[in-house]
PDB file of C-alpha atoms in Angstrom:
ATOM      1  CA  UNK A   1     -66.835 -11.038  20.334  1.00 65.00           C
ATOM      2  CA  UNK A   2     -64.776 -12.038  23.665  1.00 93.00           C
ATOM      3  CA  UNK A   3     -62.863 -15.262  23.342  1.00 92.00           C
ATOM      4  CA  UNK A   4     -64.900 -16.209  27.282  1.00 93.00           C
ATOM      5  CA  UNK A   5     -68.331 -15.611  24.767  1.00 95.00           C
ATOM      6  CA  UNK A   6     -67.215 -17.021  21.743  1.00 92.00           C
ATOM      7  CA  UNK A   7     -66.610 -20.367  23.915  1.00 91.00           C
ATOM      8  CA  UNK A   8     -69.998 -19.770  25.295  1.00 94.00           C
ATOM      9  CA  UNK A   9     -71.731 -19.891  22.016  1.00 93.00           C
ATOM     10  CA  UNK A  10     -69.649 -22.178  20.556  1.00 92.00           C
ATOM     11  CA  UNK A  11     -70.279 -25.353  23.119  1.00 94.00           C
ATOM     12  CA  UNK A  12     -72.266 -27.999  20.954  1.00 96.00           C
ATOM     13  CA  UNK A  13     -73.058 -31.824  22.633  1.00 97.00           C
ATOM     14  CA  UNK A  14     -70.924 -34.853  21.361  1.00 97.00           C
ATOM     15  CA  UNK A  15     -72.415 -37.753  21.519  1.00 97.00           C
ATOM     16  CA  UNK A  16     -69.656 -40.082  19.802  1.00 97.00           C
ATOM     17  CA  UNK A  17     -66.049 -39.981  20.793  1.00 98.00           C
ATOM     18  CA  UNK A  18     -62.963 -41.916  19.723  1.00 98.00           C
ATOM     19  CA  UNK A  19     -61.334 -44.184  21.853  1.00 96.00           C
ATOM     20  CA  UNK A  20     -58.385 -42.214  23.290  1.00 98.00           C
ATOM     21  CA  UNK A  21     -57.990 -40.646  26.678  1.00 98.00           C
ATOM     22  CA  UNK A  22     -57.631 -37.670  27.337  1.00 98.00           C
ATOM     23  CA  UNK A  23     -54.011 -36.072  28.335  1.00 98.00           C
ATOM     24  CA  UNK A  24     -54.206 -34.932  31.804  1.00 98.00           C
ATOM     25  CA  UNK A  25     -53.460 -31.297  31.557  1.00 98.00           C
ATOM     26  CA  UNK A  26     -56.610 -30.557  29.658  1.00 98.00           C
ATOM     27  CA  UNK A  27     -58.477 -33.021  32.654  1.00 98.00           C
ATOM     28  CA  UNK A  28     -56.690 -30.837  35.204  1.00 98.00           C
ATOM     29  CA  UNK A  29     -57.843 -27.586  33.190  1.00 98.00           C
ATOM     30  CA  UNK A  30     -61.284 -28.306  33.652  1.00 98.00           C
ATOM     31  CA  UNK A  31     -61.877 -29.768  36.768  1.00 98.00           C
ATOM     32  CA  UNK A  32     -60.052 -26.774  37.984  1.00 98.00           C
ATOM     33  CA  UNK A  33     -62.875 -24.604  36.604  1.00 98.00           C
ATOM     34  CA  UNK A  34     -65.316 -26.888  38.157  1.00 98.00           C
ATOM     35  CA  UNK A  35     -64.002 -26.021  41.195  1.00 98.00           C
ATOM     36  CA  UNK A  36     -63.997 -22.145  40.264  1.00 98.00           C
ATOM     37  CA  UNK A  37     -67.856 -22.133  39.839  1.00 98.00           C
ATOM     38  CA  UNK A  38     -70.277 -20.085  41.962  1.00 98.00           C
ATOM     39  CA  UNK A  39     -71.489 -20.841  45.199  1.00 97.00           C
ATOM     40  CA  UNK A  40     -73.803 -20.118  46.994  1.00 95.00           C
ATOM     41  CA  UNK A  41     -72.044 -18.321  50.490  1.00 95.00           C
ATOM     42  CA  UNK A  42     -69.241 -19.302  47.893  1.00 95.00           C
ATOM     43  CA  UNK A  43     -69.932 -22.733  50.932  1.00 95.00           C
ATOM     44  CA  UNK A  44     -67.773 -24.965  47.790  1.00 97.00           C
ATOM     45  CA  UNK A  45     -70.034 -27.474  48.989  1.00 97.00           C
ATOM     46  CA  UNK A  46     -70.333 -29.561  45.409  1.00 98.00           C
ATOM     47  CA  UNK A  47     -67.853 -32.697  45.148  1.00 98.00           C
ATOM     48  CA  UNK A  48     -66.292 -34.221  41.826  1.00 98.00           C
ATOM     49  CA  UNK A  49     -64.856 -37.341  40.877  1.00 98.00           C
ATOM     50  CA  UNK A  50     -63.310 -37.612  37.948  1.00 98.00           C
ATOM     51  CA  UNK A  51     -63.370 -41.181  35.761  1.00 98.00           C
ATOM     52  CA  UNK A  52     -61.390 -42.299  33.889  1.00 98.00           C
ATOM     53  CA  UNK A  53     -60.569 -46.215  34.641  1.00 98.00           C
ATOM     54  CA  UNK A  54     -62.028 -48.737  31.977  1.00 98.00           C
ATOM     55  CA  UNK A  55     -63.560 -50.870  34.362  1.00 98.00           C
ATOM     56  CA  UNK A  56     -64.839 -48.361  36.681  1.00 98.00           C
ATOM     57  CA  UNK A  57     -66.462 -45.991  34.235  1.00 98.00           C
ATOM     58  CA  UNK A  58     -67.904 -48.778  32.851  1.00 98.00           C
ATOM     59  CA  UNK A  59     -69.798 -49.289  35.972  1.00 98.00           C
ATOM     60  CA  UNK A  60     -70.592 -45.923  36.597  1.00 98.00           C
ATOM     61  CA  UNK A  61     -72.403 -46.348  33.051  1.00 98.00           C
ATOM     62  CA  UNK A  62     -74.240 -49.499  33.609  1.00 98.00           C
ATOM     63  CA  UNK A  63     -75.634 -47.777  36.894  1.00 98.00           C
ATOM     64  CA  UNK A  64     -76.775 -44.593  33.982  1.00 98.00           C
ATOM     65  CA  UNK A  65     -78.766 -46.754  31.649  1.00 98.00           C
ATOM     66  CA  UNK A  66     -80.437 -48.668  33.684  1.00 97.00           C
ATOM     67  CA  UNK A  67     -82.285 -45.893  35.028  1.00 97.00           C
ATOM     68  CA  UNK A  68     -83.150 -45.410  31.217  1.00 96.00           C
ATOM     69  CA  UNK A  69     -84.175 -49.415  31.383  1.00 95.00           C
ATOM     70  CA  UNK A  70     -82.547 -50.542  28.490  1.00 96.00           C
ATOM     71  CA  UNK A  71     -79.532 -51.903  30.834  1.00 93.00           C
ATOM     72  CA  UNK A  72     -77.264 -52.046  27.674  1.00 95.00           C
ATOM     73  CA  UNK A  73     -77.329 -48.724  26.495  1.00 97.00           C
ATOM     74  CA  UNK A  74     -74.336 -47.165  25.896  1.00 97.00           C
ATOM     75  CA  UNK A  75     -75.111 -43.787  27.731  1.00 98.00           C
ATOM     76  CA  UNK A  76     -71.463 -42.376  28.103  1.00 98.00           C
ATOM     77  CA  UNK A  77     -71.256 -42.746  24.023  1.00 98.00           C
ATOM     78  CA  UNK A  78     -68.134 -44.057  23.991  1.00 98.00           C
ATOM     79  CA  UNK A  79     -66.435 -41.188  25.793  1.00 98.00           C
ATOM     80  CA  UNK A  80     -63.215 -42.371  27.847  1.00 98.00           C
ATOM     81  CA  UNK A  81     -63.933 -40.204  30.791  1.00 98.00           C
ATOM     82  CA  UNK A  82     -66.828 -39.060  32.567  1.00 98.00           C
ATOM     83  CA  UNK A  83     -66.736 -36.238  36.049  1.00 98.00           C
ATOM     84  CA  UNK A  84     -69.949 -37.369  38.249  1.00 98.00           C
ATOM     85  CA  UNK A  85     -71.236 -33.906  40.450  1.00 98.00           C
ATOM     86  CA  UNK A  86     -72.351 -35.022  43.492  1.00 98.00           C
ATOM     87  CA  UNK A  87     -74.355 -31.787  45.617  1.00 98.00           C
ATOM     88  CA  UNK A  88     -74.959 -31.908  49.299  1.00 98.00           C
ATOM     89  CA  UNK A  89     -78.724 -32.891  49.887  1.00 97.00           C
ATOM     90  CA  UNK A  90     -78.507 -31.228  53.213  1.00 97.00           C
ATOM     91  CA  UNK A  91     -78.020 -28.128  51.505  1.00 96.00           C
ATOM     92  CA  UNK A  92     -80.940 -25.731  49.901  1.00 96.00           C
ATOM     93  CA  UNK A  93     -78.232 -24.591  47.488  1.00 96.00           C
ATOM     94  CA  UNK A  94     -76.644 -28.026  47.287  1.00 97.00           C
ATOM     95  CA  UNK A  95     -78.385 -28.459  44.029  1.00 97.00           C
ATOM     96  CA  UNK A  96     -78.123 -25.189  42.276  1.00 98.00           C
ATOM     97  CA  UNK A  97     -74.541 -24.967  43.466  1.00 98.00           C
ATOM     98  CA  UNK A  98     -74.158 -28.666  41.557  1.00 98.00           C
ATOM     99  CA  UNK A  99     -75.517 -27.113  38.545  1.00 98.00           C
ATOM    100  CA  UNK A 100     -73.248 -24.791  38.205  1.00 98.00           C
ATOM    101  CA  UNK A 101     -70.170 -26.663  38.926  1.00 98.00           C
ATOM    102  CA  UNK A 102     -71.746 -29.213  35.831  1.00 98.00           C
ATOM    103  CA  UNK A 103     -72.257 -25.613  33.583  1.00 98.00           C
ATOM    104  CA  UNK A 104     -68.243 -24.745  34.287  1.00 98.00           C
ATOM    105  CA  UNK A 105     -66.951 -28.463  33.329  1.00 98.00           C
ATOM    106  CA  UNK A 106     -69.209 -28.104  30.118  1.00 98.00           C
ATOM    107  CA  UNK A 107     -67.753 -25.227  28.796  1.00 98.00           C
ATOM    108  CA  UNK A 108     -64.139 -25.478  30.075  1.00 98.00           C
ATOM    109  CA  UNK A 109     -64.006 -28.609  28.060  1.00 98.00           C
ATOM    110  CA  UNK A 110     -64.588 -26.641  25.188  1.00 97.00           C
ATOM    111  CA  UNK A 111     -62.408 -23.885  25.861  1.00 97.00           C
ATOM    112  CA  UNK A 112     -58.924 -26.602  26.192  1.00 98.00           C
ATOM    113  CA  UNK A 113     -60.263 -28.335  22.817  1.00 97.00           C
ATOM    114  CA  UNK A 114     -62.349 -31.558  24.261  1.00 98.00           C
ATOM    115  CA  UNK A 115     -65.722 -32.106  23.127  1.00 98.00           C
ATOM    116  CA  UNK A 116     -68.320 -33.161  25.876  1.00 98.00           C
ATOM    117  CA  UNK A 117     -71.778 -33.836  26.980  1.00 98.00           C
ATOM    118  CA  UNK A 118     -74.020 -33.254  30.186  1.00 98.00           C
ATOM    119  CA  UNK A 119     -75.590 -37.004  30.903  1.00 98.00           C
ATOM    120  CA  UNK A 120     -78.244 -36.999  33.389  1.00 95.00           C
ATOM    121  CA  UNK A 121     -80.070 -39.487  35.570  1.00 97.00           C
ATOM    122  CA  UNK A 122     -76.393 -39.271  38.437  1.00 98.00           C
ATOM    123  CA  UNK A 123     -79.202 -39.076  41.268  1.00 98.00           C
ATOM    124  CA  UNK A 124     -81.163 -42.460  40.366  1.00 98.00           C
ATOM    125  CA  UNK A 125     -77.408 -43.821  39.256  1.00 98.00           C
ATOM    126  CA  UNK A 126     -75.820 -43.194  42.684  1.00 98.00           C
ATOM    127  CA  UNK A 127     -79.295 -44.268  44.767  1.00 98.00           C
ATOM    128  CA  UNK A 128     -79.013 -47.823  43.370  1.00 97.00           C
ATOM    129  CA  UNK A 129     -77.343 -50.392  45.833  1.00 98.00           C
ATOM    130  CA  UNK A 130     -74.056 -50.609  43.632  1.00 97.00           C
ATOM    131  CA  UNK A 131     -74.119 -46.752  43.348  1.00 98.00           C
ATOM    132  CA  UNK A 132     -74.132 -46.448  47.053  1.00 98.00           C
ATOM    133  CA  UNK A 133     -70.826 -48.560  47.560  1.00 98.00           C
ATOM    134  CA  UNK A 134     -69.275 -46.504  44.590  1.00 98.00           C
ATOM    135  CA  UNK A 135     -70.072 -43.247  46.601  1.00 98.00           C
ATOM    136  CA  UNK A 136     -68.794 -45.188  49.916  1.00 98.00           C
ATOM    137  CA  UNK A 137     -65.822 -46.354  48.249  1.00 98.00           C
ATOM    138  CA  UNK A 138     -65.287 -42.882  47.035  1.00 98.00           C
ATOM    139  CA  UNK A 139     -65.543 -41.345  49.680  1.00 98.00           C
ATOM    140  CA  UNK A 140     -68.963 -39.591  49.065  1.00 98.00           C
ATOM    141  CA  UNK A 141     -71.015 -38.633  52.334  1.00 98.00           C
ATOM    142  CA  UNK A 142     -74.537 -40.223  52.318  1.00 97.00           C
ATOM    143  CA  UNK A 143     -75.792 -37.491  52.247  1.00 98.00           C
ATOM    144  CA  UNK A 144     -74.994 -36.592  49.275  1.00 98.00           C
ATOM    145  CA  UNK A 145     -76.695 -37.380  46.132  1.00 98.00           C
ATOM    146  CA  UNK A 146     -75.584 -37.269  42.321  1.00 98.00           C
ATOM    147  CA  UNK A 147     -76.654 -34.009  40.647  1.00 98.00           C
ATOM    148  CA  UNK A 148     -75.085 -35.016  36.985  1.00 98.00           C
ATOM    149  CA  UNK A 149     -72.386 -36.890  34.394  1.00 98.00           C
ATOM    150  CA  UNK A 150     -70.018 -35.173  32.083  1.00 98.00           C
ATOM    151  CA  UNK A 151     -68.575 -36.781  29.333  1.00 98.00           C
ATOM    152  CA  UNK A 152     -65.124 -35.839  28.140  1.00 98.00           C
ATOM    153  CA  UNK A 153     -63.344 -36.803  25.239  1.00 98.00           C
ATOM    154  CA  UNK A 154     -62.456 -35.807  21.575  1.00 98.00           C
ATOM    155  CA  UNK A 155     -65.241 -36.064  19.214  1.00 97.00           C
ATOM    156  CA  UNK A 156     -65.886 -37.568  16.188  1.00 96.00           C
ATOM    157  CA  UNK A 157     -68.081 -35.356  13.519  1.00 90.00           C
ATOM    158  CA  UNK A 158     -71.520 -37.175  13.501  1.00 88.00           C
ATOM    159  CA  UNK A 159     -71.318 -37.038  17.438  1.00 91.00           C
ATOM    160  CA  UNK A 160     -72.167 -33.322  16.948  1.00 89.00           C
ATOM    161  CA  UNK A 161     -74.994 -31.367  15.431  1.00 89.00           C
ATOM    162  CA  UNK A 162     -74.814 -27.579  14.609  1.00 88.00           C
ATOM    163  CA  UNK A 163     -77.138 -25.157  17.197  1.00 89.00           C
ATOM    164  CA  UNK A 164     -80.444 -25.646  16.944  1.00 90.00           C
ATOM    165  CA  UNK A 165     -82.207 -21.810  16.582  1.00 91.00           C
ATOM    166  CA  UNK A 166     -83.668 -19.977  20.018  1.00 94.00           C
ATOM    167  CA  UNK A 167     -86.672 -20.518  20.630  1.00 95.00           C
ATOM    168  CA  UNK A 168     -89.356 -17.023  20.171  1.00 95.00           C
ATOM    169  CA  UNK A 169     -89.697 -15.309  23.460  1.00 95.00           C
ATOM    170  CA  UNK A 170     -86.684 -16.888  25.347  1.00 96.00           C
ATOM    171  CA  UNK A 171     -85.776 -13.483  26.291  1.00 97.00           C
ATOM    172  CA  UNK A 172     -87.724 -11.066  28.266  1.00 94.00           C
ATOM    173  CA  UNK A 173     -87.180  -7.316  28.763  1.00 95.00           C
ATOM    174  CA  UNK A 174     -89.274  -5.639  30.815  1.00 96.00           C
TER     175      UNK A 174
END
């Protein structure tokens, strides 16, 4: 099997991380892969924000946790980095393009030896007053909506599970 296919089949979500920041070159490789995701008509409309500041990450996690109804939840599972992807709400392809970026980020993380997990609720998080303020600080235009979050770090074994069996009827050949 090719290395690329093996990477796609071996990636797992991780929900427990070491208290250790990832290396700049690892983050840069993951972010670059995100920018190479396919986008409709090559518009490259998504925007990517990498957060490594512990204070800012805590704010983003608090916004995410508030959406769950439990503002004290640790929805980022101790990961030292979160990458937030924003979609252009004025583009009919905006959310689809952003989701392709999210997939690239997750698979690239695995390729460089990082653990990751997709964390949703970005849309609701950045619709809050504090979320809109962060978007403004980051230079994200008002028409952009949160599409998703990817947490990154060095996972610990109890944070990862084996792949679930694939469901019956997942694939249809006609």
